[in-house]
Amino acid sequence: MRAHRVTSHLPGLCLRLYPRSLYEDGMEEARCPGVMEENLSHLVLLLKRLDIADMGQCKFLDRPAPEALMQALEDLDYLAALDDDGNLSEVGIIMSELPLEPPLAKSLIAACEYDCVDELLTVAAMLTAPSCFAAVEASRKEAAVALWRPVMHDAGDHMTLINVYNAFVEHNQDEAWCSANFLSHAALRLAVVIRAELLDVMQRIELPVSPPAFGSHDNCTNIKRALLSGFFLRVWFLSPGELKVQLVLISPNVSSSGGS
């Protein structure tokens, strides 16, 4: 587009900051629309809320694969968001009110039962915002990890995110503190905004919001239960030996990696 604008007015040069081989062989003619690649569960949930029941008749600008639509419907069914007729259930209606991906919305709803809404609000906000951990050069990675270690929680990364958020709030959302600890001030500020928005929605639809209780063993257990209510389809487990399953590696940055 820029090349066209230059040559349509005056002679000029088009400078591309990548090699010619990448331009000629490594790039697609156009970027694939997100609806063709992303999980469609949230989109289908919103369409159901608009009473668009027949996905096959919906006029998408770029029609996703039928398999993707079916997978989205199946995921929503597993999350109890649909009734026997394929319409939104009461849980599905509440999920559609929350500006979150369906598994995270279901986890937040489940937190009402497990008395850990305050903590799940923080987790949902932190997962929705960009990573709170700043990109660090390799030469400074060890120093950054040393500063992050005090907030890392043995119970997992979700608890670590709660620790980071709480520390950020305790330090009055100070940008200098974030910089000194290799944390993204912009991401954490966005998490604060998202959390406030989610809390407003919870209060508007009159869902119970439990008081803060983070730190106790029972509370951590309840947080895990609430998360599993929404993410049970994405459960993985560590197993010794060779199995005919997909092998994945845990990032060394996660608190449960055990250094492996």
mmCIF file of C-alpha atoms in Angstrom, residues 33-187:
data_model
loop_
_atom_site.group_PDB
_atom_site.id
_atom_site.type_symbol
_atom_site.label_atom_id
_atom_site.label_comp_id
_atom_site.label_asym_id
_atom_site.label_seq_id
_atom_site.Cartn_x
_atom_site.Cartn_y
_atom_site.Cartn_z
ATOM 1 C CA PRO A 33 -8.872 -13.855 8.990
ATOM 2 C CA GLY A 34 -8.943 -14.643 12.700
ATOM 3 C CA VAL A 35 -12.323 -16.370 12.383
ATOM 4 C CA MET A 36 -10.612 -19.009 10.233
ATOM 5 C CA GLU A 37 -7.943 -19.809 12.819
ATOM 6 C CA GLU A 38 -9.176 -19.027 16.331
ATOM 7 C CA ASN A 39 -11.354 -21.015 18.677
ATOM 8 C CA LEU A 40 -14.938 -20.020 17.919
ATOM 9 C CA SER A 41 -16.532 -20.836 21.273
ATOM 10 C CA HIS A 42 -16.872 -17.209 22.355
ATOM 11 C CA LEU A 43 -18.203 -16.124 18.967
ATOM 12 C CA VAL A 44 -20.792 -18.916 18.936
ATOM 13 C CA LEU A 45 -21.784 -18.069 22.513
ATOM 14 C CA LEU A 46 -22.489 -14.461 21.501
ATOM 15 C CA LEU A 47 -24.390 -15.527 18.379
ATOM 16 C CA LYS A 48 -26.526 -17.823 20.510
ATOM 17 C CA ARG A 49 -27.229 -14.892 22.828
ATOM 18 C CA LEU A 50 -28.461 -12.959 19.773
ATOM 19 C CA ASP A 51 -30.862 -15.850 19.028
ATOM 20 C CA ILE A 52 -28.946 -16.841 15.905
ATOM 21 C CA ALA A 53 -29.497 -20.544 16.391
ATOM 22 C CA ASP A 54 -28.601 -21.849 12.942
ATOM 23 C CA MET A 55 -24.876 -21.336 12.497
ATOM 24 C CA GLY A 56 -25.104 -22.761 8.988
ATOM 25 C CA GLN A 57 -27.301 -19.866 7.864
ATOM 26 C CA CYS A 58 -25.170 -17.139 9.428
ATOM 27 C CA LYS A 59 -23.581 -14.969 6.719
ATOM 28 C CA PHE A 60 -19.935 -14.744 7.733
ATOM 29 C CA LEU A 61 -17.632 -12.543 5.658
ATOM 30 C CA ASP A 62 -15.198 -15.458 5.788
ATOM 31 C CA ARG A 63 -16.975 -18.689 6.612
ATOM 32 C CA PRO A 64 -15.112 -20.847 9.150
ATOM 33 C CA ALA A 65 -14.823 -24.567 8.634
ATOM 34 C CA PRO A 66 -17.923 -26.552 9.685
ATOM 35 C CA GLU A 67 -15.673 -28.639 11.914
ATOM 36 C CA ALA A 68 -14.623 -25.500 13.819
ATOM 37 C CA LEU A 69 -18.246 -24.521 14.418
ATOM 38 C CA MET A 70 -19.106 -28.032 15.552
ATOM 39 C CA GLN A 71 -16.124 -28.056 17.910
ATOM 40 C CA ALA A 72 -17.246 -24.736 19.388
ATOM 41 C CA LEU A 73 -20.757 -26.088 19.981
ATOM 42 C CA GLU A 74 -19.313 -29.234 21.543
ATOM 43 C CA ASP A 75 -17.079 -27.200 23.854
ATOM 44 C CA LEU A 76 -20.027 -25.049 24.958
ATOM 45 C CA ASP A 77 -22.074 -28.166 25.590
ATOM 46 C CA TYR A 78 -19.327 -29.622 27.790
ATOM 47 C CA LEU A 79 -19.277 -26.334 29.723
ATOM 48 C CA ALA A 80 -23.040 -26.675 30.359
ATOM 49 C CA ALA A 81 -23.659 -23.482 28.387
ATOM 50 C CA LEU A 82 -26.308 -25.167 26.190
ATOM 51 C CA ASP A 83 -29.543 -26.913 27.064
ATOM 52 C CA ASP A 84 -30.891 -30.089 25.460
ATOM 53 C CA ASP A 85 -32.340 -28.059 22.560
ATOM 54 C CA GLY A 86 -29.043 -26.358 21.779
ATOM 55 C CA ASN A 87 -30.118 -23.009 23.204
ATOM 56 C CA LEU A 88 -28.264 -21.127 25.908
ATOM 57 C CA SER A 89 -28.775 -22.518 29.380
ATOM 58 C CA GLU A 90 -28.911 -20.292 32.446
ATOM 59 C CA VAL A 91 -25.174 -20.808 32.858
ATOM 60 C CA GLY A 92 -24.638 -19.954 29.188
ATOM 61 C CA ILE A 93 -26.578 -16.704 29.526
ATOM 62 C CA ILE A 94 -24.419 -15.669 32.484
ATOM 63 C CA MET A 95 -21.272 -16.664 30.571
ATOM 64 C CA SER A 96 -22.327 -14.451 27.657
ATOM 65 C CA GLU A 97 -22.501 -11.466 30.017
ATOM 66 C CA LEU A 98 -18.842 -11.847 30.945
ATOM 67 C CA PRO A 99 -16.280 -10.451 28.449
ATOM 68 C CA LEU A 100 -14.140 -13.580 28.753
ATOM 69 C CA GLU A 101 -13.419 -16.729 26.810
ATOM 70 C CA PRO A 102 -16.005 -19.402 27.775
ATOM 71 C CA PRO A 103 -13.695 -21.600 29.908
ATOM 72 C CA LEU A 104 -12.578 -18.595 31.936
ATOM 73 C CA ALA A 105 -16.146 -17.324 32.250
ATOM 74 C CA LYS A 106 -17.262 -20.743 33.506
ATOM 75 C CA SER A 107 -14.414 -20.762 36.041
ATOM 76 C CA LEU A 108 -15.458 -17.358 37.343
ATOM 77 C CA ILE A 109 -19.054 -18.531 37.722
ATOM 78 C CA ALA A 110 -17.870 -21.677 39.536
ATOM 79 C CA ALA A 111 -15.881 -19.477 41.913
ATOM 80 C CA CYS A 112 -19.210 -18.302 43.356
ATOM 81 C CA GLU A 113 -19.782 -21.848 44.589
ATOM 82 C CA TYR A 114 -16.259 -22.237 45.947
ATOM 83 C CA ASP A 115 -16.076 -18.828 47.678
ATOM 84 C CA CYS A 116 -13.040 -17.624 45.752
ATOM 85 C CA VAL A 117 -14.534 -14.987 43.453
ATOM 86 C CA ASP A 118 -12.094 -12.278 44.547
ATOM 87 C CA GLU A 119 -9.144 -14.444 43.545
ATOM 88 C CA LEU A 120 -10.704 -15.640 40.273
ATOM 89 C CA LEU A 121 -11.421 -12.042 39.280
ATOM 90 C CA THR A 122 -7.702 -11.390 39.582
ATOM 91 C CA VAL A 123 -6.766 -14.543 37.668
ATOM 92 C CA ALA A 124 -9.237 -13.748 34.880
ATOM 93 C CA ALA A 125 -7.947 -10.194 34.553
ATOM 94 C CA MET A 126 -4.307 -11.272 34.519
ATOM 95 C CA LEU A 127 -4.924 -13.988 31.926
ATOM 96 C CA THR A 128 -6.886 -11.604 29.701
ATOM 97 C CA ALA A 129 -4.257 -8.856 29.819
ATOM 98 C CA PRO A 130 -0.861 -9.336 28.127
ATOM 99 C CA SER A 131 1.878 -11.050 30.097
ATOM 100 C CA CYS A 132 2.866 -9.097 33.186
ATOM 101 C CA PHE A 133 6.462 -10.288 32.883
ATOM 102 C CA ALA A 134 8.529 -7.927 30.774
ATOM 103 C CA ALA A 135 10.642 -9.221 27.911
ATOM 104 C CA VAL A 136 14.185 -9.514 29.222
ATOM 105 C CA GLU A 137 17.472 -9.781 27.369
ATOM 106 C CA ALA A 138 19.308 -13.060 27.796
ATOM 107 C CA SER A 139 22.085 -11.359 29.756
ATOM 108 C CA ARG A 140 19.585 -10.086 32.347
ATOM 109 C CA LYS A 141 17.323 -13.140 32.479
ATOM 110 C CA GLU A 142 18.945 -14.602 35.582
ATOM 111 C CA ALA A 143 18.558 -11.328 37.473
ATOM 112 C CA ALA A 144 14.914 -11.059 36.422
ATOM 113 C CA VAL A 145 14.100 -14.600 37.533
ATOM 114 C CA ALA A 146 15.740 -13.897 40.899
ATOM 115 C CA LEU A 147 13.436 -10.903 41.360
ATOM 116 C CA TRP A 148 10.386 -12.896 40.267
ATOM 117 C CA ARG A 149 11.135 -15.863 42.529
ATOM 118 C CA PRO A 150 9.603 -14.335 45.715
ATOM 119 C CA VAL A 151 6.189 -14.059 44.029
ATOM 120 C CA MET A 152 6.280 -17.528 42.457
ATOM 121 C CA HIS A 153 3.752 -19.792 44.151
ATOM 122 C CA ASP A 154 4.302 -23.514 44.669
ATOM 123 C CA ALA A 155 0.666 -24.215 43.767
ATOM 124 C CA GLY A 156 1.076 -22.995 40.202
ATOM 125 C CA ASP A 157 1.204 -20.073 37.820
ATOM 126 C CA HIS A 158 -2.331 -18.879 38.527
ATOM 127 C CA MET A 159 -1.403 -18.312 42.166
ATOM 128 C CA THR A 160 1.760 -16.570 41.003
ATOM 129 C CA LEU A 161 -0.347 -14.166 38.948
ATOM 130 C CA ILE A 162 -2.400 -13.361 42.045
ATOM 131 C CA ASN A 163 0.811 -12.657 43.971
ATOM 132 C CA VAL A 164 2.086 -10.337 41.237
ATOM 133 C CA TYR A 165 -1.217 -8.464 41.024
ATOM 134 C CA ASN A 166 -1.483 -8.052 44.791
ATOM 135 C CA ALA A 167 2.106 -6.814 45.011
ATOM 136 C CA PHE A 168 1.405 -4.308 42.228
ATOM 137 C CA VAL A 169 -1.622 -2.952 44.083
ATOM 138 C CA GLU A 170 0.264 -2.867 47.397
ATOM 139 C CA HIS A 171 2.928 -0.719 45.720
ATOM 140 C CA ASN A 172 0.251 1.725 44.520
ATOM 141 C CA GLN A 173 0.611 0.613 40.898
ATOM 142 C CA ASP A 174 4.006 2.300 40.799
ATOM 143 C CA GLU A 175 5.725 2.284 37.406
ATOM 144 C CA ALA A 176 9.218 2.530 38.897
ATOM 145 C CA TRP A 177 8.559 -0.551 41.024
ATOM 146 C CA CYS A 178 7.490 -2.456 37.908
ATOM 147 C CA SER A 179 10.609 -1.397 36.033
ATOM 148 C CA ALA A 180 12.862 -2.429 38.917
ATOM 149 C CA ASN A 181 11.222 -5.864 39.025
ATOM 150 C CA PHE A 182 11.088 -6.487 35.260
ATOM 151 C CA LEU A 183 7.298 -6.280 35.179
ATOM 152 C CA SER A 184 5.105 -4.632 32.561
ATOM 153 C CA HIS A 185 3.367 -1.612 34.063
ATOM 154 C CA ALA A 186 1.045 -1.306 31.052
ATOM 155 C CA ALA A 187 -0.074 -4.945 31.312
#
